[in-house]
Amino acid sequence: MHFLGRFPRTRMRRDRRDAWSRRLTREHVLTPSDLIWPLFVHEGEGLATPIASMPGVSRLSIDLLVEAVKEGHAAGIPAVAIFPVIDPSKKTNDGEEATNPDNLVCRAVRAVKTACPDIGVICDVALDPFTTHGQDGLLRPDDRAPWYANGAYVVNDETVEVLSQQAIVQARAGCDVIAPSDMMDGRIGAVRDALEHEGLSHVRILSYAAKYASAFYGPFRDAVGSKGNLGKGDKRTYQMDPSNGIEALREVALDVEEGADMLMVKPGMPYLDVLWRVKEAFGLPTFAYQVSGEYAMLKASAERGWLDWDRVILESLIGFKRAGADGILTYAALEVARALRNEPHDSRP
Ligand code: PBG
């Protein structure tokens, strides 16, 4: 590096000496505009059900969800991501409820957009909240490979057709951003075509482009009640292998080519290298998802007094920005946005 200095003329500690000079030389800042708040919705009224493995997070009935979104909006959060907890009686093998225009997600989106039109609403496209087997797609017997995963396979092209319908009902309900999180091949192009065909060309697609088969999703599956459904199953035939980095660039390239407006890398902290590569290579708006397990880890340690929550949460989020994220999905969005309003991150000593 041509700007390499030599000690003692160069002393790195000079710029670090005072709070004002640390502030002045800071490379990245975190603001409420960087945050996307994932929220869980379930049936009922005035009902909030805490999620044991995600301290501080509850599933909310639609009326309380609307209140939460208003609070998020007031705190400066630009967008929320809504995840439904589907009543077990509505789950089926093929997850038909996903394409019902009056399902829980669609009702929630309508209520949120009516009460708070200025906040962006993001919805997942994937079947796992709706299927009895907890897979993101359609599970079909595979006669050619009866030895394989009990002779069943999550079929691709048939799933993509259902996902396209799911995207349409959500977009018609008022969802601003469709976020396919299923990792089927070709789904971004299919969803884009379906939206265009329905005159929904303004609806954006945020692709969970590099989504790994991660154990860090555990608490989320508790939250939406898909863990029991999935049982001993896993998602390794469609989600990415955690050992792969370059493969993420191929996944992203396909999604960009198929019409993704924004990209996501998920999970967050164990995949900062992937985030950096994706942002560098494509330059699209790129988000990191600090997933349920990451949130749970930090919270649990803080509850034991082993970590200082207020500091580790901000440090973890600024790490995403440093690695190239344009925004972060985090369950801590509301409290962080409020804290930043009182004391912006770039003014902390
Ligand atoms: C559904 C979906 C998952 C998450 C977001 N959308 C779980 C999964 O793929 O099994 C995980 C989010 C989190 O852990 O916070 N496809």
Tab-separated table of C-alpha atoms and ligand atoms in Angstrom:
chain	number	residue	atom	x	y	z
A	1	MET	CA	0.000	0.000	0.000
A	2	HIS	CA	1.541	3.278	-1.098
A	3	PHE	CA	0.187	5.151	1.918
A	4	LEU	CA	2.026	2.953	4.371
A	5	GLY	CA	3.496	5.166	7.057
A	6	ARG	CA	6.337	4.475	9.389
A	7	PHE	CA	6.477	4.624	13.126
A	8	PRO	CA	7.046	6.999	14.892
A	9	ARG	CA	6.024	9.589	12.299
A	10	THR	CA	2.875	7.605	11.838
A	11	ARG	CA	1.097	6.802	15.063
A	12	MET	CA	-2.342	5.291	14.465
A	13	ARG	CA	-3.428	6.191	17.971
A	14	ARG	CA	-3.356	9.934	17.267
A	15	ASP	CA	-6.670	9.891	15.421
A	16	ARG	CA	-8.174	7.673	18.086
A	17	ARG	CA	-7.223	9.934	20.960
A	18	ASP	CA	-10.479	11.866	21.388
A	19	ALA	CA	-14.137	11.157	20.886
A	20	TRP	CA	-14.391	14.008	18.365
A	21	SER	CA	-11.559	12.696	16.191
A	22	ARG	CA	-12.868	9.149	16.375
A	23	ARG	CA	-16.192	10.488	15.190
A	24	LEU	CA	-14.606	12.503	12.417
A	25	THR	CA	-12.590	9.600	11.038
A	26	ARG	CA	-15.382	7.032	11.270
A	27	GLU	CA	-15.971	5.240	7.942
A	28	HIS	CA	-19.481	3.858	8.432
A	29	VAL	CA	-22.621	4.938	10.216
A	30	LEU	CA	-25.790	3.152	11.157
A	31	THR	CA	-29.127	4.949	10.961
A	32	PRO	CA	-32.757	3.860	11.306
A	33	SER	CA	-32.943	4.006	7.480
A	34	ASP	CA	-30.685	0.943	7.379
A	35	LEU	CA	-33.145	-1.264	9.219
A	36	ILE	CA	-35.828	-3.705	8.110
A	37	TRP	CA	-37.975	-5.091	10.906
A	38	PRO	CA	-39.201	-8.711	10.612
A	39	LEU	CA	-42.514	-9.285	12.436
A	40	PHE	CA	-44.581	-12.388	13.134
A	41	VAL	CA	-48.352	-12.319	12.794
A	42	HIS	CA	-50.914	-14.838	14.044
A	43	GLU	CA	-54.706	-14.968	14.316
A	44	GLY	CA	-56.624	-13.406	17.193
A	45	GLU	CA	-57.245	-10.002	18.621
A	46	GLY	CA	-55.232	-8.117	21.188
A	47	LEU	CA	-53.025	-11.172	21.329
A	48	ALA	CA	-49.239	-11.217	21.727
A	49	THR	CA	-47.532	-14.577	22.225
A	50	PRO	CA	-43.886	-14.416	23.282
A	51	ILE	CA	-41.408	-16.645	21.448
A	52	ALA	CA	-39.330	-18.492	24.035
A	53	SER	CA	-36.215	-18.812	21.889
A	54	MET	CA	-36.350	-15.143	20.846
A	55	PRO	CA	-36.552	-13.115	24.070
A	56	GLY	CA	-38.292	-9.793	23.484
A	57	VAL	CA	-40.048	-10.954	20.295
A	58	SER	CA	-43.730	-11.909	20.151
A	59	ARG	CA	-46.130	-13.148	17.533
A	60	LEU	CA	-48.835	-10.510	17.174
A	61	SER	CA	-52.448	-10.496	16.101
A	62	ILE	CA	-53.174	-8.161	13.178
A	63	ASP	CA	-54.388	-5.263	15.359
A	64	LEU	CA	-51.196	-5.341	17.448
A	65	LEU	CA	-49.089	-5.820	14.340
A	66	VAL	CA	-50.520	-2.589	12.963
A	67	GLU	CA	-49.605	-0.788	16.201
A	68	ALA	CA	-46.078	-2.198	16.068
A	69	VAL	CA	-45.650	-1.096	12.457
A	70	LYS	CA	-46.783	2.416	13.374
A	71	GLU	CA	-44.162	2.501	16.120
A	72	GLY	CA	-41.532	1.304	13.666
A	73	HIS	CA	-42.530	3.973	11.194
A	74	ALA	CA	-42.380	6.653	13.882
A	75	ALA	CA	-38.888	5.459	14.799
A	76	GLY	CA	-37.747	5.930	11.199
A	77	ILE	CA	-37.694	2.314	10.008
A	78	PRO	CA	-38.315	2.244	6.229
A	79	ALA	CA	-39.716	-1.275	5.865
A	80	VAL	CA	-41.088	-4.294	7.689
A	81	ALA	CA	-41.086	-7.972	6.698
A	82	ILE	CA	-44.226	-9.854	7.702
A	83	PHE	CA	-44.118	-13.578	8.531
A	84	PRO	CA	-47.321	-15.523	9.173
A	85	VAL	CA	-47.877	-18.185	11.811
A	86	ILE	CA	-50.460	-20.354	10.098
A	87	ASP	CA	-52.985	-22.272	12.146
A	88	PRO	CA	-52.108	-25.999	11.937
A	89	SER	CA	-55.651	-26.732	10.726
A	90	LYS	CA	-54.897	-24.675	7.602
A	91	LYS	CA	-51.670	-26.472	6.738
A	92	THR	CA	-51.787	-29.032	3.952
A	93	ASN	CA	-49.373	-31.178	2.003
A	94	ASP	CA	-49.365	-28.690	-0.887
A	95	GLY	CA	-49.765	-25.534	1.196
A	96	GLU	CA	-52.792	-24.241	-0.787
A	97	GLU	CA	-53.468	-21.632	1.886
A	98	ALA	CA	-50.439	-19.735	0.545
A	99	THR	CA	-52.417	-18.725	-2.543
A	100	ASN	CA	-55.642	-17.801	-0.737
A	101	PRO	CA	-56.153	-14.025	-1.238
A	102	ASP	CA	-57.751	-13.829	2.223
A	103	ASN	CA	-55.086	-15.721	4.088
A	104	LEU	CA	-53.451	-14.321	7.202
A	105	VAL	CA	-50.542	-12.630	5.403
A	106	CYS	CA	-52.793	-10.915	2.874
A	107	ARG	CA	-55.150	-9.668	5.608
A	108	ALA	CA	-52.174	-8.448	7.608
A	109	VAL	CA	-50.691	-6.625	4.620
A	110	ARG	CA	-53.996	-4.925	3.821
A	111	ALA	CA	-54.389	-3.791	7.418
A	112	VAL	CA	-50.816	-2.510	7.646
A	113	LYS	CA	-50.868	-0.656	4.319
A	114	THR	CA	-54.224	0.923	5.175
A	115	ALA	CA	-53.072	2.152	8.573
A	116	CYS	CA	-49.517	3.010	7.616
A	117	PRO	CA	-49.198	3.473	3.845
A	118	ASP	CA	-45.762	5.080	3.989
A	119	ILE	CA	-43.860	2.098	5.306
A	120	GLY	CA	-42.557	-0.535	2.894
A	121	VAL	CA	-44.034	-4.009	3.313
A	122	ILE	CA	-42.004	-7.072	2.399
A	123	CYS	CA	-43.454	-10.601	2.209
A	124	ASP	CA	-41.688	-13.922	1.881
A	125	VAL	CA	-42.524	-16.199	-0.971
A	126	ALA	CA	-42.076	-19.788	0.213
A	127	LEU	CA	-44.478	-22.496	1.292
A	128	ASP	CA	-42.997	-23.562	4.627
A	129	PRO	CA	-45.471	-21.732	6.895
A	130	PHE	CA	-48.299	-23.444	4.984
A	131	THR	CA	-47.163	-27.046	4.482
A	132	THR	CA	-47.651	-29.982	6.846
A	133	HIS	CA	-44.092	-31.131	6.078
A	134	GLY	CA	-42.504	-27.709	6.653
A	135	GLN	CA	-40.638	-27.684	3.339
A	136	ASP	CA	-40.577	-24.515	1.237
A	137	GLY	CA	-41.961	-26.305	-1.818
A	138	LEU	CA	-44.086	-29.203	-3.005
A	139	LEU	CA	-42.932	-32.584	-1.777
A	140	ARG	CA	-43.441	-35.341	-4.322
A	141	PRO	CA	-42.691	-39.045	-4.265
A	142	ASP	CA	-39.640	-39.712	-6.368
A	143	ASP	CA	-40.095	-43.103	-8.010
A	144	ARG	CA	-36.703	-42.966	-9.639
A	145	ALA	CA	-34.993	-42.597	-6.287
A	146	PRO	CA	-37.090	-44.424	-3.692
A	147	TRP	CA	-34.064	-44.668	-1.402
A	148	TYR	CA	-33.705	-40.905	-1.334
A	149	ALA	CA	-35.083	-38.957	1.669
A	150	ASN	CA	-37.897	-41.475	2.123
A	151	GLY	CA	-38.514	-41.367	-1.599
A	152	ALA	CA	-39.651	-37.742	-1.605
A	153	TYR	CA	-38.183	-34.650	-3.229
A	154	VAL	CA	-39.076	-30.959	-3.220
A	155	VAL	CA	-39.945	-30.524	-6.886
A	156	ASN	CA	-38.772	-27.364	-8.570
A	157	ASP	CA	-40.852	-26.262	-11.524
A	158	GLU	CA	-44.198	-27.216	-10.048
A	159	THR	CA	-43.287	-25.325	-6.877
A	160	VAL	CA	-42.305	-22.243	-8.864
A	161	GLU	CA	-45.807	-22.092	-10.353
A	162	VAL	CA	-47.375	-22.039	-6.899
A	163	LEU	CA	-44.873	-19.463	-5.677
A	164	SER	CA	-45.802	-17.186	-8.566
A	165	GLN	CA	-49.451	-17.357	-7.503
A	166	GLN	CA	-48.462	-16.709	-3.902
A	167	ALA	CA	-46.536	-13.629	-5.053
A	168	ILE	CA	-49.582	-12.355	-6.944
A	169	VAL	CA	-52.037	-12.630	-4.046
A	170	GLN	CA	-49.572	-10.889	-1.750
A	171	ALA	CA	-48.856	-8.128	-4.265
A	172	ARG	CA	-52.565	-7.592	-4.849
A	173	ALA	CA	-53.027	-7.275	-1.090
A	174	GLY	CA	-50.603	-4.347	-1.178
A	175	CYS	CA	-47.237	-5.911	-0.524
A	176	ASP	CA	-44.514	-3.634	-1.946
A	177	VAL	CA	-41.670	-6.106	-2.080
A	178	ILE	CA	-41.905	-9.790	-2.870
A	179	ALA	CA	-39.065	-11.702	-1.257
A	180	PRO	CA	-38.661	-15.251	-2.551
A	181	SER	CA	-36.911	-17.146	0.226
A	182	ASP	CA	-37.445	-20.624	-1.169
A	183	MET	CA	-34.286	-21.094	-3.274
A	184	MET	CA	-36.021	-22.881	-6.145
A	185	ASP	CA	-34.296	-22.483	-9.506
A	186	GLY	CA	-35.861	-19.982	-11.874
A	187	ARG	CA	-38.291	-18.506	-9.370
A	188	ILE	CA	-37.201	-14.899	-9.720
A	189	GLY	CA	-37.871	-14.882	-13.457
A	190	ALA	CA	-41.173	-16.680	-13.022
A	191	VAL	CA	-42.345	-14.313	-10.266
A	192	ARG	CA	-41.240	-11.273	-12.317
A	193	ASP	CA	-43.169	-12.495	-15.365
A	194	ALA	CA	-46.242	-13.262	-13.271
A	195	LEU	CA	-46.201	-9.789	-11.690
A	196	GLU	CA	-45.748	-8.068	-15.065
A	197	HIS	CA	-48.548	-10.135	-16.537
A	198	GLU	CA	-50.891	-9.047	-13.729
A	199	GLY	CA	-50.062	-5.370	-14.187
A	200	LEU	CA	-48.036	-5.347	-10.985
A	201	SER	CA	-44.883	-4.033	-12.592
A	202	HIS	CA	-44.212	-1.609	-9.725
A	203	VAL	CA	-43.842	-4.422	-7.208
A	204	ARG	CA	-40.190	-5.015	-6.362
A	205	ILE	CA	-38.414	-8.326	-5.927
A	206	LEU	CA	-35.943	-8.791	-3.104
A	207	SER	CA	-34.273	-12.103	-3.755
A	208	TYR	CA	-33.002	-14.212	-0.908
A	209	ALA	CA	-30.302	-14.891	-3.489
A	210	ALA	CA	-27.671	-16.490	-1.320
A	211	LYS	CA	-29.555	-18.345	1.354
A	212	TYR	CA	-27.742	-21.087	3.188
A	213	ALA	CA	-29.044	-24.302	4.751
A	214	SER	CA	-28.371	-22.954	8.223
A	215	ALA	CA	-28.955	-24.169	11.749
A	216	PHE	CA	-29.276	-20.507	12.752
A	217	TYR	CA	-32.917	-20.527	11.569
A	218	GLY	CA	-33.937	-22.682	14.529
A	219	PRO	CA	-35.765	-20.035	16.591
A	220	PHE	CA	-37.595	-18.735	13.499
A	221	ARG	CA	-38.974	-22.195	12.859
A	222	ASP	CA	-40.147	-22.237	16.491
A	223	ALA	CA	-41.768	-18.877	15.935
A	224	VAL	CA	-43.755	-19.823	12.835
A	225	GLY	CA	-44.381	-23.325	14.113
A	226	SER	CA	-42.731	-25.107	11.187
A	227	LYS	CA	-40.076	-26.866	13.256
A	228	GLY	CA	-42.331	-29.745	14.270
A	229	ASN	CA	-43.578	-30.013	10.703
A	230	LEU	CA	-40.074	-30.247	9.312
A	231	GLY	CA	-39.107	-32.803	11.951
A	232	LYS	CA	-35.856	-34.495	10.966
A	233	GLY	CA	-36.123	-33.106	7.453
A	234	ASP	CA	-33.749	-30.481	6.167
A	235	LYS	CA	-33.537	-28.047	3.265
A	236	ARG	CA	-30.168	-28.993	1.864
A	237	THR	CA	-31.446	-29.929	-1.591
A	238	TYR	CA	-32.340	-26.307	-2.254
A	239	GLN	CA	-30.653	-24.013	0.276
A	240	MET	CA	-26.912	-23.502	-0.165
A	241	ASP	CA	-24.129	-25.494	1.412
A	242	PRO	CA	-22.400	-23.375	4.092
A	243	SER	CA	-19.036	-24.475	2.669
A	244	ASN	CA	-19.562	-22.590	-0.594
A	245	GLY	CA	-18.677	-18.990	-1.400
A	246	ILE	CA	-18.173	-18.708	-5.155
A	247	GLU	CA	-21.404	-20.594	-5.735
A	248	ALA	CA	-23.217	-17.649	-4.147
A	249	LEU	CA	-22.029	-15.474	-7.035
A	250	ARG	CA	-23.615	-17.865	-9.541
A	251	GLU	CA	-26.867	-17.849	-7.560
A	252	VAL	CA	-26.851	-14.066	-7.498
A	253	ALA	CA	-25.940	-13.749	-11.195
A	254	LEU	CA	-28.956	-15.844	-12.153
A	255	ASP	CA	-31.295	-13.815	-9.959
A	256	VAL	CA	-29.985	-10.516	-11.294
A	257	GLU	CA	-30.428	-11.759	-14.842
A	258	GLU	CA	-33.981	-12.903	-13.973
A	259	GLY	CA	-34.948	-9.471	-12.691
A	260	ALA	CA	-34.172	-9.155	-8.967
A	261	ASP	CA	-34.253	-5.522	-7.828
A	262	MET	CA	-32.532	-6.177	-4.521
A	263	LEU	CA	-30.488	-8.988	-3.047
A	264	MET	CA	-30.146	-10.630	0.304
A	265	VAL	CA	-27.475	-12.740	1.936
A	266	LYS	CA	-28.637	-14.951	4.777
A	267	PRO	CA	-27.715	-15.696	7.535
A	268	GLY	CA	-25.684	-12.617	8.379
A	269	MET	CA	-22.708	-12.768	10.688
A	270	PRO	CA	-21.276	-16.161	9.615
A	271	TYR	CA	-21.537	-15.044	5.946
A	272	LEU	CA	-19.982	-11.569	5.922
A	273	ASP	CA	-17.494	-12.698	3.280
A	274	VAL	CA	-20.360	-13.643	0.966
A	275	LEU	CA	-22.052	-10.296	1.576
A	276	TRP	CA	-18.865	-8.455	0.683
A	277	ARG	CA	-18.325	-10.463	-2.497
A	278	VAL	CA	-21.929	-10.058	-3.644
A	279	LYS	CA	-21.925	-6.294	-3.108
A	280	GLU	CA	-18.545	-5.914	-4.815
A	281	ALA	CA	-19.444	-8.079	-7.790
A	282	PHE	CA	-22.954	-6.834	-8.570
A	283	GLY	CA	-23.461	-3.503	-6.818
A	284	LEU	CA	-27.206	-4.051	-6.426
A	285	PRO	CA	-28.931	-2.951	-3.227
A	286	THR	CA	-27.867	-5.757	-0.935
A	287	PHE	CA	-29.242	-6.655	2.475
A	288	ALA	CA	-28.042	-8.897	5.231
A	289	TYR	CA	-30.422	-10.890	7.401
A	290	GLN	CA	-29.348	-11.109	11.026
A	291	VAL	CA	-31.384	-14.255	11.518
A	292	SER	CA	-33.256	-15.568	14.521
A	293	GLY	CA	-30.355	-17.673	15.814
A	294	GLU	CA	-27.976	-14.727	15.715
A	295	TYR	CA	-30.466	-12.620	17.637
A	296	ALA	CA	-31.040	-15.445	20.132
A	297	MET	CA	-27.313	-15.930	20.718
A	298	LEU	CA	-26.726	-12.292	21.559
A	299	LYS	CA	-29.867	-12.047	23.699
A	300	ALA	CA	-29.149	-15.209	25.641
A	301	SER	CA	-25.614	-14.119	26.463
A	302	ALA	CA	-26.848	-10.697	27.470
A	303	GLU	CA	-29.491	-12.242	29.735
A	304	ARG	CA	-26.735	-14.127	31.514
A	305	GLY	CA	-24.764	-10.950	31.878
A	306	TRP	CA	-22.020	-12.324	29.622
A	307	LEU	CA	-22.381	-9.673	26.935
A	308	ASP	CA	-23.451	-6.051	26.973
A	309	TRP	CA	-26.531	-6.112	24.701
A	310	ASP	CA	-26.584	-2.391	23.885
A	311	ARG	CA	-23.052	-2.549	22.576
A	312	VAL	CA	-22.968	-5.958	20.869
A	313	ILE	CA	-26.139	-5.350	18.900
A	314	LEU	CA	-24.749	-2.100	17.457
A	315	GLU	CA	-21.367	-3.681	16.809
A	316	SER	CA	-22.974	-6.576	14.956
A	317	LEU	CA	-25.036	-4.196	12.815
A	318	ILE	CA	-22.189	-1.840	11.927
A	319	GLY	CA	-20.261	-4.963	10.918
A	320	PHE	CA	-22.861	-5.584	8.206
A	321	LYS	CA	-22.501	-2.051	6.928
A	322	ARG	CA	-18.719	-2.361	6.855
A	323	ALA	CA	-19.121	-5.592	4.864
A	324	GLY	CA	-21.167	-3.755	2.244
A	325	ALA	CA	-24.804	-4.093	3.336
A	326	ASP	CA	-27.216	-1.361	2.291
A	327	GLY	CA	-29.573	-2.505	4.996
A	328	ILE	CA	-30.103	-5.152	7.632
A	329	LEU	CA	-33.075	-7.255	8.628
A	330	THR	CA	-32.942	-7.515	12.392
A	331	TYR	CA	-35.406	-8.443	15.122
A	332	ALA	CA	-33.859	-5.660	17.173
A	333	ALA	CA	-34.834	-3.011	14.597
A	334	LEU	CA	-37.288	-1.061	16.756
A	335	GLU	CA	-35.134	-0.764	19.834
A	336	VAL	CA	-32.055	0.020	17.750
A	337	ALA	CA	-33.885	2.663	15.697
A	338	ARG	CA	-35.076	4.307	18.896
A	339	ALA	CA	-31.639	4.194	20.461
A	340	LEU	CA	-30.099	5.724	17.329
A	341	ARG	CA	-32.634	8.525	17.355
A	342	ASN	CA	-31.702	9.446	20.892
A	343	GLU	CA	-28.020	9.039	20.262
A	344	PRO	CA	-26.948	8.513	16.642
A	345	HIS	CA	-24.383	5.785	16.248
A	346	ASP	CA	-21.903	8.136	14.650
A	347	SER	CA	-21.908	10.359	17.705
A	348	ARG	CA	-21.133	7.604	20.183
A	349	PRO	CA	-17.693	7.996	21.660
B	1	PBG	C1	-38.751	-19.368	5.148
B	1	PBG	C2	-37.817	-18.509	5.922
B	1	PBG	C3	-36.920	-18.893	6.925
B	1	PBG	C4	-36.365	-17.719	7.422
B	1	PBG	C5	-36.899	-16.663	6.699
B	1	PBG	N1	-37.789	-17.158	5.757
B	1	PBG	C6	-36.620	-20.219	7.517
B	1	PBG	C7	-36.134	-21.311	6.682
B	1	PBG	O1	-35.737	-21.134	5.516
B	1	PBG	O2	-36.163	-22.437	7.172
B	1	PBG	C8	-35.385	-17.651	8.556
B	1	PBG	C9	-35.327	-16.355	9.283
B	1	PBG	C10	-34.652	-16.406	10.602
B	1	PBG	O3	-34.114	-17.436	11.058
B	1	PBG	O4	-34.668	-15.358	11.269
B	1	PBG	N2	-38.326	-19.890	3.971
